Amino acid sequence: MLEIIKYNEDEYAFPCLLVLGCFDGLHIGHAELLKKAKLQAKINGLDLGVMMFTNGKGGRQVFTFEERLEILEQFNVKFVLAVDYNAQFKKTTPKEFLDVLDAKLNVKAYMSGRDFRFGADAKGKSSTIKSYAEDDENGVWFMPVKDVTYVGEKVSTTLIKQCIEGGNMVKAGALLGRNYYVTGFVIEGANRGKKLLSFPTVNMRYPSDKVEVKKGVYKVKCIVSGEEFVGVASYGPRPTFDETSNVLEAHIYNYVGALYGRAVTIEFIEYIRDIEKFDSPEALKAQLKEDLKRAKQKV
């Protein structure tokens, strides 16, 4: 279990290598940085720590703080420096930020991406950390890591959010190194899926803190108690039944059993189509059969 060290509150005494960054998306660029950091920490006998904002940098997140903690465990991270991205932190100068780290943590090495910016007005950069480390009398060193690109584009959380919001889940998954997903508890719906359409579904409230997918119908993977199922999910209104509120609804192929109140994870694989208003439930049912047929096809 990762140890959580609160910025400017908690201390960490063991010599460590601290990776600096926002890490609000934990994409393939971050993975490359963390792999290098893991190796350097092992070579130098240091604990590996990662700075991470608890609430992202405002707005909806690709992955929540708790989800990011789970992802980090594969890199042998010992602790997370948890930073609240609040008004007070935004006023912190680059030197004040590094001074706090020096006072509270036993940092022997820093690593970051070359484009990392920090401190008030984003005035701090990798060269700032390098100069600070070289002036330290305790032999602290700094190593920047080059940006990672995908098909000629720099991998970034901003780009990933654009893909998710635009429905390009294939590209979003490639940039993340995993499918984009949301987890929620199953709530009771209108019970039309099983009774009217012969397509039983689970209904979930879309997490308010996660980046919102484009409204539409998706090929998905549904995970229930660690077991994976093929599925079709729709997010948005249900115009065939004159319902305008946005709902995340999924048909889990070949699942048998009650799910009310249980947690289900939905991984978005591919955008299938826009949400449409059908003339009748029968027409909608026919389309759902086509959607499921596509979802069952292997990529």
XYZ file of C-alpha atoms in Angstrom:
299
model
C 0.000 0.000 0.000
C 1.390 3.385 -0.978
C 2.168 5.826 1.809
C 0.504 9.214 1.386
C 2.706 12.177 2.348
C 0.797 15.462 2.508
C 2.679 18.384 1.000
C 4.050 20.829 3.605
C 2.643 18.705 6.449
C 4.149 15.224 6.575
C 7.800 14.195 6.474
C 9.642 11.319 4.774
C 12.979 10.424 6.326
C 14.336 7.678 4.054
C 16.530 8.856 1.136
C 14.335 9.075 -1.938
C 14.073 9.883 -5.607
C 11.105 12.204 -6.168
C 9.359 12.396 -9.532
C 7.777 15.794 -10.107
C 4.744 16.321 -12.323
C 0.979 16.701 -12.412
C 0.185 13.045 -13.220
C -3.533 13.737 -13.586
C -3.831 11.349 -16.529
C -1.041 8.780 -16.015
C -0.526 8.211 -19.740
C 2.217 6.439 -21.729
C 4.511 9.461 -21.366
C 4.203 9.263 -17.589
C 4.780 5.502 -17.752
C 8.075 6.046 -19.594
C 9.187 8.567 -16.969
C 8.207 6.268 -14.108
C 10.022 3.270 -15.633
C 13.241 5.289 -15.758
C 12.660 6.566 -12.230
C 12.047 3.038 -10.951
C 15.367 1.900 -12.437
C 17.329 4.870 -11.070
C 15.827 4.434 -7.606
C 16.815 0.756 -7.589
C 20.370 1.458 -8.810
C 20.915 4.135 -6.156
C 19.131 2.408 -3.267
C 16.456 5.085 -2.974
C 12.758 4.952 -2.237
C 10.648 6.119 -5.173
C 8.163 8.911 -4.555
C 5.777 10.630 -6.961
C 4.220 14.064 -6.634
C 0.531 14.062 -7.497
C -2.341 16.539 -7.244
C -5.204 15.130 -5.194
C -7.852 16.851 -7.307
C -6.053 17.226 -10.616
C -5.603 20.815 -11.727
C -9.279 21.662 -11.503
C -12.227 20.401 -13.516
C -12.921 16.807 -14.402
C -10.120 14.256 -14.202
C -9.095 11.406 -16.470
C -8.458 9.236 -13.433
C -9.366 10.026 -9.843
C -6.699 10.242 -7.155
C -7.650 6.762 -5.885
C -7.497 5.278 -9.390
C -4.085 6.827 -9.969
C -2.802 5.337 -6.731
C -3.725 1.867 -7.985
C -1.920 2.444 -11.291
C 1.239 3.681 -9.543
C 1.716 0.463 -7.566
C 3.069 -1.329 -10.653
C 6.100 0.997 -10.637
C 7.237 0.105 -7.086
C 6.367 3.591 -5.859
C 6.824 3.815 -2.087
C 5.000 7.058 -1.426
C 2.921 9.745 -3.084
C 3.482 13.395 -2.301
C -0.164 14.519 -2.248
C -0.609 18.176 -3.209
C -3.875 20.084 -3.010
C -4.087 22.347 -6.047
C -5.684 25.238 -4.197
C -5.415 29.040 -4.213
C -2.582 29.030 -1.688
C -0.526 26.501 -3.627
C -0.981 28.473 -6.855
C 0.759 31.444 -5.196
C 3.795 29.390 -4.155
C 6.980 30.431 -5.947
C 9.227 27.764 -7.498
C 11.878 28.284 -4.803
C 9.326 28.124 -1.978
C 8.026 24.861 -3.395
C 11.490 23.307 -3.616
C 12.400 24.616 -0.155
C 9.397 22.806 1.310
C 10.476 19.574 -0.359
C 14.010 20.044 0.965
C 12.727 20.638 4.505
C 10.162 17.847 4.662
C 11.646 15.070 2.510
C 15.056 13.418 2.331
C 15.327 13.962 -1.436
C 18.547 12.716 -3.044
C 17.376 12.934 -6.649
C 14.667 14.592 -8.742
C 13.206 13.513 -12.058
C 10.624 15.198 -14.285
C 9.493 15.531 -17.861
C 11.222 18.276 -19.827
C 7.982 20.248 -20.109
C 7.165 20.222 -16.380
C 6.193 23.689 -15.112
C 5.540 24.611 -11.497
C 5.206 27.487 -9.070
C 3.322 30.760 -9.354
C 2.605 31.674 -12.987
C 4.322 28.396 -13.995
C 7.716 30.113 -13.790
C 9.541 27.025 -12.566
C 10.840 24.532 -15.135
C 13.299 21.669 -15.399
C 16.291 24.027 -15.493
C 15.044 25.563 -12.211
C 15.130 22.156 -10.534
C 18.556 21.410 -12.018
C 20.031 24.658 -10.672
C 18.460 24.106 -7.258
C 19.733 20.543 -7.040
C 23.283 21.461 -8.085
C 23.447 24.151 -5.394
C 22.511 21.658 -2.709
C 25.380 20.501 -0.473
C 23.945 16.991 -0.030
C 24.745 15.741 -3.510
C 21.212 16.031 -4.867
C 20.947 15.511 -8.624
C 18.293 16.027 -11.296
C 17.438 14.066 -14.448
C 14.938 15.273 -17.070
C 13.203 12.807 -19.395
C 12.230 13.556 -22.993
C 8.592 13.927 -24.017
C 6.875 10.890 -25.544
C 5.051 11.261 -28.868
C 2.311 9.223 -30.519
C 2.013 9.359 -34.319
C 3.905 12.639 -34.286
C 1.888 14.260 -31.479
C 3.186 14.980 -28.017
C 1.320 12.839 -25.500
C -0.488 15.038 -22.998
C -3.468 14.958 -20.667
C -5.029 17.790 -22.654
C -4.907 15.726 -25.850
C -6.355 12.704 -24.044
C -9.263 14.740 -22.682
C -9.985 15.996 -26.193
C -10.094 12.405 -27.464
C -12.444 11.280 -24.680
C -14.782 14.231 -25.126
C -14.734 13.693 -28.900
C -15.512 9.971 -28.696
C -12.140 8.818 -30.040
C -11.726 6.067 -27.470
C -9.277 4.039 -29.568
C -6.780 6.905 -29.611
C -7.476 7.780 -25.971
C -6.716 4.177 -25.005
C -3.489 4.194 -27.019
C -2.330 7.411 -25.339
C -3.251 6.175 -21.871
C -1.826 2.695 -22.336
C -5.161 1.346 -21.029
C -8.840 1.808 -21.761
C -10.538 4.852 -20.315
C -13.000 3.700 -17.667
C -15.521 4.803 -15.097
C -16.732 2.932 -12.037
C -20.082 3.375 -10.361
C -22.813 1.666 -8.401
C -25.785 0.242 -10.234
C -29.004 2.143 -9.633
C -32.567 1.229 -10.549
C -33.749 2.416 -13.948
C -37.086 2.314 -15.764
C -36.862 -1.485 -16.236
C -37.555 -1.157 -19.946
C -34.400 -2.982 -21.027
C -35.496 -6.442 -19.943
C -39.290 -6.098 -20.122
C -39.721 -4.047 -23.299
C -36.538 -4.544 -25.323
C -35.251 -7.948 -24.176
C -31.956 -6.162 -23.500
C -31.452 -6.042 -19.718
C -29.240 -3.123 -18.726
C -27.529 -1.628 -15.711
C -27.869 2.089 -15.020
C -25.186 4.247 -13.395
C -24.729 7.905 -12.612
C -21.756 9.176 -14.559
C -19.060 10.243 -12.055
C -19.119 14.031 -11.663
C -15.323 14.212 -11.234
C -14.402 12.229 -14.380
C -13.953 13.530 -17.924
C -17.272 13.124 -19.732
C -17.337 10.898 -22.796
C -19.109 12.079 -25.922
C -22.808 11.275 -25.835
C -23.425 8.154 -27.874
C -23.287 4.361 -28.000
C -20.049 2.479 -27.294
C -18.477 -0.922 -27.448
C -17.388 -1.518 -23.862
C -15.843 -4.013 -21.506
C -17.760 -4.421 -18.245
C -15.989 -5.646 -15.136
C -18.019 -7.154 -12.306
C -16.179 -8.524 -9.262
C -13.035 -8.954 -11.343
C -14.808 -10.830 -14.159
C -14.841 -9.279 -17.646
C -17.792 -9.174 -20.040
C -18.387 -7.746 -23.512
C -21.001 -5.027 -23.529
C -22.730 -2.114 -25.225
C -23.197 1.147 -23.359
C -24.946 4.383 -24.120
C -24.352 7.716 -22.457
C -26.764 10.582 -22.853
C -30.533 11.125 -23.140
C -33.068 8.520 -24.263
C -35.051 10.376 -26.923
C -37.100 7.328 -27.986
C -38.756 7.551 -24.568
C -38.662 11.382 -24.382
C -36.123 11.395 -21.532
C -33.596 14.240 -21.624
C -31.415 13.516 -18.585
C -27.995 11.974 -19.255
C -27.657 8.375 -18.080
C -24.901 5.801 -18.446
C -26.618 2.537 -19.343
C -24.940 -0.736 -20.310
C -26.023 -4.136 -21.557
C -23.623 -6.761 -20.198
C -23.564 -9.683 -22.617
C -23.972 -13.115 -21.019
C -24.125 -11.812 -17.435
C -26.629 -13.540 -15.179
C -27.538 -12.178 -11.767
C -28.705 -9.081 -9.885
C -26.420 -6.054 -9.784
C -28.376 -3.363 -7.929
C -26.110 -1.584 -5.476
C -22.961 -3.307 -6.742
C -19.954 -1.618 -8.315
C -19.410 -2.039 -12.049
C -16.477 -0.742 -14.093
C -17.131 0.218 -17.700
C -14.152 0.456 -20.051
C -14.841 2.380 -23.252
C -13.365 0.545 -26.241
C -14.848 2.148 -29.339
C -17.477 4.696 -30.334
C -20.243 2.979 -32.340
C -22.827 5.643 -33.172
C -24.734 8.732 -32.116
C -27.837 8.491 -29.956
C -30.967 8.461 -32.113
C -34.712 8.811 -31.645
C -36.419 5.691 -32.999
C -40.017 5.460 -34.152
C -40.749 2.531 -31.859
C -39.213 0.303 -29.182
C -39.055 -2.437 -31.813
C -36.879 -0.275 -34.076
C -34.601 0.499 -31.133
C -34.388 -3.202 -30.282
C -33.324 -4.009 -33.860
C -30.568 -1.389 -33.676
C -29.370 -2.666 -30.298
C -28.941 -6.109 -31.842
C -26.702 -4.560 -34.506
C -24.763 -2.638 -31.844
C -24.156 -5.811 -29.859
C -23.080 -7.675 -32.989
C -20.427 -5.016 -33.598
C -19.356 -5.026 -29.963
C -18.788 -8.787 -30.064
C -16.438 -8.479 -33.032
C -12.778 -8.735 -32.096
C -10.563 -5.819 -33.087
